Structure formats: structure tokens, C-alpha cells
Amino acid sequence: MRNIGNESNTALQIVVTDPRAVFERAGSEVTDKVTLFRSVADFQQLHEVAGKGGHITIIGGGFLGSELACALGYKTKSTKGSVTQVYPEYGNMAKVLPEYLSRWTTDKVKSEGVDIITHSTVKDVTTTPDGKLKLSFDTGKEVGFIYTFSLVYTL
């Protein structure tokens, strides 16, 4: 598993909290672009991508996903990068916080420049003919990426 960048040294990262089966069944064209997120070094790599104006998508709204979204969103405020966070709940950390705190947390993440997509789970990931990845959600929405990127997920 590795990270790859495009010719302009920007990369697109996707951070996923646990839809392993979706990515694993997609085959080696996808899994070869997957980095397991587990360490400080992984964060430093994401921070570098954000600093170079890369695009990061975090799938998951728990503690780790939300903390990453805030930190990386803050970093991209000074670059041309962007961060998107996708999760099935109505708000960040909705599984563990009361609704009012989840909504407050979601507003905090948004204030760091993070684009949030709620009520969505990854249904499928495919490669396009040019080797880029496309995510399909259970809502019917599809998101394609213009940069070559790695998927990053946590266990």
C-alpha cells in the first residue's frame, strides 16, 4: 500500500474509517492505491499533502475522522487544498455525542473549511479508464476525482 501523487506534486487523499470490504472487493487497481492510516507518520504525510494544496476526503465521522478533518481543514486554509468529510450520521461524532454537541462539532469542523456530506456511506469504488477513482454512495451520488490519489483508511 502506498501514496501516489500527480505530476504537479498534488495528491488527493481519502481517509476511510472502516468500509474495508468495499475497497478490498474493488481489486488491486484500488487496493494498490490504499494506505492504512495508523501512525503519526501517516498524519504527517496527509499534512504534507494538505500543505501542497492536495485534496483529502475523510470517510467517517467519529473521533479520528473528525479530528483529522479539523486539523487538515485548518492546514488547507493557507493552501489551495480542500478537505471533504463523508459519513452516514447527521453530524460529527453523532454515535457518541448528544445531538446538540454533535451539531456544534459539525459546525466547528465546517468552520475549519471542511466540506461535509452527511447521510452517505460508500457503496462502491471504481477506477475510471484513465486510472482515477470514483466513489459511489448509497444515496446515488457519485464523486469522481481529478487527481491521482491514495485511499487512506483506519482500522
mmCIF file of C-alpha atoms in Angstrom:
data_model
loop_
_atom_site.group_PDB
_atom_site.id
_atom_site.type_symbol
_atom_site.label_atom_id
_atom_site.label_comp_id
_atom_site.label_asym_id
_atom_site.label_seq_id
_atom_site.Cartn_x
_atom_site.Cartn_y
_atom_site.Cartn_z
ATOM 1 C CA MET A 1 0.000 0.000 0.000
ATOM 2 C CA ARG A 2 1.356 3.392 -0.943
ATOM 3 C CA ASN A 3 0.591 7.016 -1.642
ATOM 4 C CA ILE A 4 0.958 8.440 -5.116
ATOM 5 C CA GLY A 5 0.899 11.993 -6.411
ATOM 6 C CA ASN A 6 0.358 13.524 -9.801
ATOM 7 C CA GLU A 7 2.871 15.386 -11.887
ATOM 8 C CA SER A 8 2.192 18.714 -10.166
ATOM 9 C CA ASN A 9 3.020 17.153 -6.776
ATOM 10 C CA THR A 10 -0.513 17.488 -5.510
ATOM 11 C CA ALA A 11 -2.259 14.404 -4.310
ATOM 12 C CA LEU A 12 -5.750 13.511 -3.324
ATOM 13 C CA GLN A 13 -6.148 11.524 -0.151
ATOM 14 C CA ILE A 14 -9.173 9.685 1.076
ATOM 15 C CA VAL A 15 -9.337 8.738 4.714
ATOM 16 C CA VAL A 16 -11.820 5.991 5.482
ATOM 17 C CA THR A 17 -12.729 4.813 8.973
ATOM 18 C CA ASP A 18 -13.828 1.220 8.210
ATOM 19 C CA PRO A 19 -15.525 0.337 4.926
ATOM 20 C CA ARG A 20 -12.716 -2.102 4.228
ATOM 21 C CA ALA A 21 -14.866 -4.604 2.364
ATOM 22 C CA VAL A 22 -15.898 -2.023 -0.248
ATOM 23 C CA PHE A 23 -12.298 -1.211 -1.061
ATOM 24 C CA GLU A 24 -10.950 -4.730 -0.778
ATOM 25 C CA ARG A 25 -13.504 -6.178 -3.205
ATOM 26 C CA ALA A 26 -12.663 -3.443 -5.709
ATOM 27 C CA GLY A 27 -9.457 -5.264 -6.597
ATOM 28 C CA SER A 28 -5.819 -4.391 -6.903
ATOM 29 C CA GLU A 29 -6.431 -1.313 -9.081
ATOM 30 C CA VAL A 30 -7.917 0.249 -5.952
ATOM 31 C CA THR A 31 -6.064 -1.519 -3.143
ATOM 32 C CA ASP A 32 -2.712 -0.612 -4.699
ATOM 33 C CA LYS A 33 -3.718 2.992 -4.011
ATOM 34 C CA VAL A 34 -4.699 2.380 -0.378
ATOM 35 C CA THR A 35 -2.691 3.469 2.630
ATOM 36 C CA LEU A 36 -3.725 2.198 6.041
ATOM 37 C CA PHE A 37 -3.911 5.136 8.459
ATOM 38 C CA ARG A 38 -2.324 4.140 11.772
ATOM 39 C CA SER A 39 0.567 6.362 12.805
ATOM 40 C CA VAL A 40 1.949 9.830 13.290
ATOM 41 C CA ALA A 41 3.900 9.331 10.074
ATOM 42 C CA ASP A 42 0.603 8.789 8.239
ATOM 43 C CA PHE A 43 -0.709 12.090 9.636
ATOM 44 C CA GLN A 44 2.488 13.859 8.658
ATOM 45 C CA GLN A 45 2.071 12.547 5.125
ATOM 46 C CA LEU A 46 -1.528 13.822 4.986
ATOM 47 C CA HIS A 47 -0.419 17.158 6.436
ATOM 48 C CA GLU A 48 2.166 17.430 3.673
ATOM 49 C CA VAL A 49 -0.478 16.695 1.024
ATOM 50 C CA ALA A 50 -2.691 19.409 2.528
ATOM 51 C CA GLY A 51 0.261 21.803 2.579
ATOM 52 C CA LYS A 52 0.871 21.228 -1.121
ATOM 53 C CA GLY A 53 -2.733 22.036 -1.969
ATOM 54 C CA GLY A 54 -3.900 18.430 -2.197
ATOM 55 C CA HIS A 55 -7.450 17.237 -1.823
ATOM 56 C CA ILE A 56 -8.346 14.980 1.084
ATOM 57 C CA THR A 57 -11.587 13.098 1.599
ATOM 58 C CA ILE A 58 -12.214 11.578 5.007
ATOM 59 C CA ILE A 59 -14.840 8.888 5.212
ATOM 60 C CA GLY A 60 -16.091 8.578 8.759
ATOM 61 C CA GLY A 61 -17.450 10.980 11.341
ATOM 62 C CA GLY A 62 -16.066 9.528 14.558
ATOM 63 C CA PHE A 63 -13.346 10.950 16.775
ATOM 64 C CA LEU A 64 -10.426 10.135 14.472
ATOM 65 C CA GLY A 65 -12.149 11.238 11.263
ATOM 66 C CA SER A 66 -13.380 14.465 12.848
ATOM 67 C CA GLU A 67 -10.007 15.320 14.379
ATOM 68 C CA LEU A 68 -8.301 14.702 11.042
ATOM 69 C CA ALA A 69 -10.876 16.816 9.240
ATOM 70 C CA CYS A 70 -10.308 19.752 11.617
ATOM 71 C CA ALA A 71 -6.524 19.571 11.514
ATOM 72 C CA LEU A 72 -6.275 19.134 7.763
ATOM 73 C CA GLY A 73 -9.040 21.630 7.036
ATOM 74 C CA TYR A 74 -7.147 24.207 9.088
ATOM 75 C CA LYS A 75 -3.992 23.458 7.109
ATOM 76 C CA THR A 76 -5.722 23.845 3.731
ATOM 77 C CA LYS A 77 -6.939 27.333 4.673
ATOM 78 C CA SER A 78 -3.488 28.583 3.701
ATOM 79 C CA THR A 79 -3.193 26.450 0.557
ATOM 80 C CA LYS A 80 -5.354 25.678 -2.440
ATOM 81 C CA GLY A 81 -6.221 22.281 -0.985
ATOM 82 C CA SER A 82 -9.551 21.066 0.264
ATOM 83 C CA VAL A 83 -10.986 18.575 2.705
ATOM 84 C CA THR A 84 -14.285 16.724 2.431
ATOM 85 C CA GLN A 85 -15.715 14.524 5.157
ATOM 86 C CA VAL A 86 -18.381 11.911 4.422
ATOM 87 C CA TYR A 87 -20.343 9.884 6.968
ATOM 88 C CA PRO A 88 -23.737 8.198 7.410
ATOM 89 C CA GLU A 89 -24.843 10.119 10.502
ATOM 90 C CA TYR A 90 -26.462 13.582 10.708
ATOM 91 C CA GLY A 91 -23.396 15.101 12.367
ATOM 92 C CA ASN A 92 -19.842 14.559 13.538
ATOM 93 C CA MET A 93 -19.495 12.023 16.350
ATOM 94 C CA ALA A 94 -23.278 11.520 16.353
ATOM 95 C CA LYS A 95 -22.870 7.954 17.600
ATOM 96 C CA VAL A 96 -21.276 9.094 20.860
ATOM 97 C CA LEU A 97 -22.402 12.678 21.493
ATOM 98 C CA PRO A 98 -25.846 14.087 22.216
ATOM 99 C CA GLU A 99 -27.393 15.796 19.201
ATOM 100 C CA TYR A 100 -26.638 19.361 20.340
ATOM 101 C CA LEU A 101 -22.928 18.561 20.809
ATOM 102 C CA SER A 102 -22.764 16.687 17.520
ATOM 103 C CA ARG A 103 -24.224 19.686 15.718
ATOM 104 C CA TRP A 104 -21.787 22.030 17.495
ATOM 105 C CA THR A 105 -18.888 19.759 16.495
ATOM 106 C CA THR A 106 -20.114 19.652 12.897
ATOM 107 C CA ASP A 107 -20.226 23.452 12.821
ATOM 108 C CA LYS A 108 -16.675 23.558 14.223
ATOM 109 C CA VAL A 109 -15.416 21.184 11.518
ATOM 110 C CA LYS A 110 -17.150 23.286 8.842
ATOM 111 C CA SER A 111 -15.553 26.447 10.279
ATOM 112 C CA GLU A 112 -12.162 24.886 9.520
ATOM 113 C CA GLY A 113 -13.089 24.827 5.826
ATOM 114 C CA VAL A 114 -14.228 21.212 5.580
ATOM 115 C CA ASP A 115 -16.997 20.341 3.115
ATOM 116 C CA ILE A 116 -19.306 17.831 4.818
ATOM 117 C CA ILE A 117 -21.507 15.223 3.147
ATOM 118 C CA THR A 118 -23.904 13.643 5.667
ATOM 119 C CA HIS A 119 -26.252 10.663 5.476
ATOM 120 C CA SER A 120 -23.945 8.915 2.990
ATOM 121 C CA THR A 121 -21.952 5.694 3.034
ATOM 122 C CA VAL A 122 -19.562 4.389 0.404
ATOM 123 C CA LYS A 123 -21.308 1.751 -1.679
ATOM 124 C CA ASP A 124 -18.670 1.230 -4.345
ATOM 125 C CA VAL A 125 -15.312 2.450 -5.558
ATOM 126 C CA THR A 126 -14.252 2.048 -9.161
ATOM 127 C CA THR A 127 -11.480 3.176 -11.434
ATOM 128 C CA THR A 128 -12.072 5.291 -14.492
ATOM 129 C CA PRO A 129 -10.415 4.438 -17.827
ATOM 130 C CA ASP A 130 -7.668 6.953 -17.034
ATOM 131 C CA GLY A 131 -6.896 5.252 -13.702
ATOM 132 C CA LYS A 132 -8.559 7.711 -11.362
ATOM 133 C CA LEU A 133 -11.007 6.622 -8.678
ATOM 134 C CA LYS A 134 -14.710 7.278 -8.346
ATOM 135 C CA LEU A 135 -16.727 6.800 -5.150
ATOM 136 C CA SER A 136 -20.412 5.863 -5.279
ATOM 137 C CA PHE A 137 -22.606 6.436 -2.238
ATOM 138 C CA ASP A 138 -25.778 4.722 -1.084
ATOM 139 C CA THR A 139 -27.631 7.963 -1.816
ATOM 140 C CA GLY A 140 -26.937 7.544 -5.532
ATOM 141 C CA LYS A 141 -24.404 10.351 -5.543
ATOM 142 C CA GLU A 142 -21.066 9.700 -7.242
ATOM 143 C CA VAL A 143 -17.887 11.650 -6.673
ATOM 144 C CA GLY A 144 -15.024 11.455 -9.130
ATOM 145 C CA PHE A 145 -11.555 12.771 -8.524
ATOM 146 C CA ILE A 146 -9.497 14.740 -10.994
ATOM 147 C CA TYR A 147 -6.171 13.946 -9.344
ATOM 148 C CA THR A 148 -4.418 10.667 -8.879
ATOM 149 C CA PHE A 149 -4.710 9.802 -5.223
ATOM 150 C CA SER A 150 -4.479 7.249 -2.481
ATOM 151 C CA LEU A 151 -7.200 5.933 -0.267
ATOM 152 C CA VAL A 152 -6.290 6.074 3.391
ATOM 153 C CA TYR A 153 -8.352 4.297 5.993
ATOM 154 C CA THR A 154 -8.141 3.412 9.652
ATOM 155 C CA LEU A 155 -8.978 0.150 11.354
#
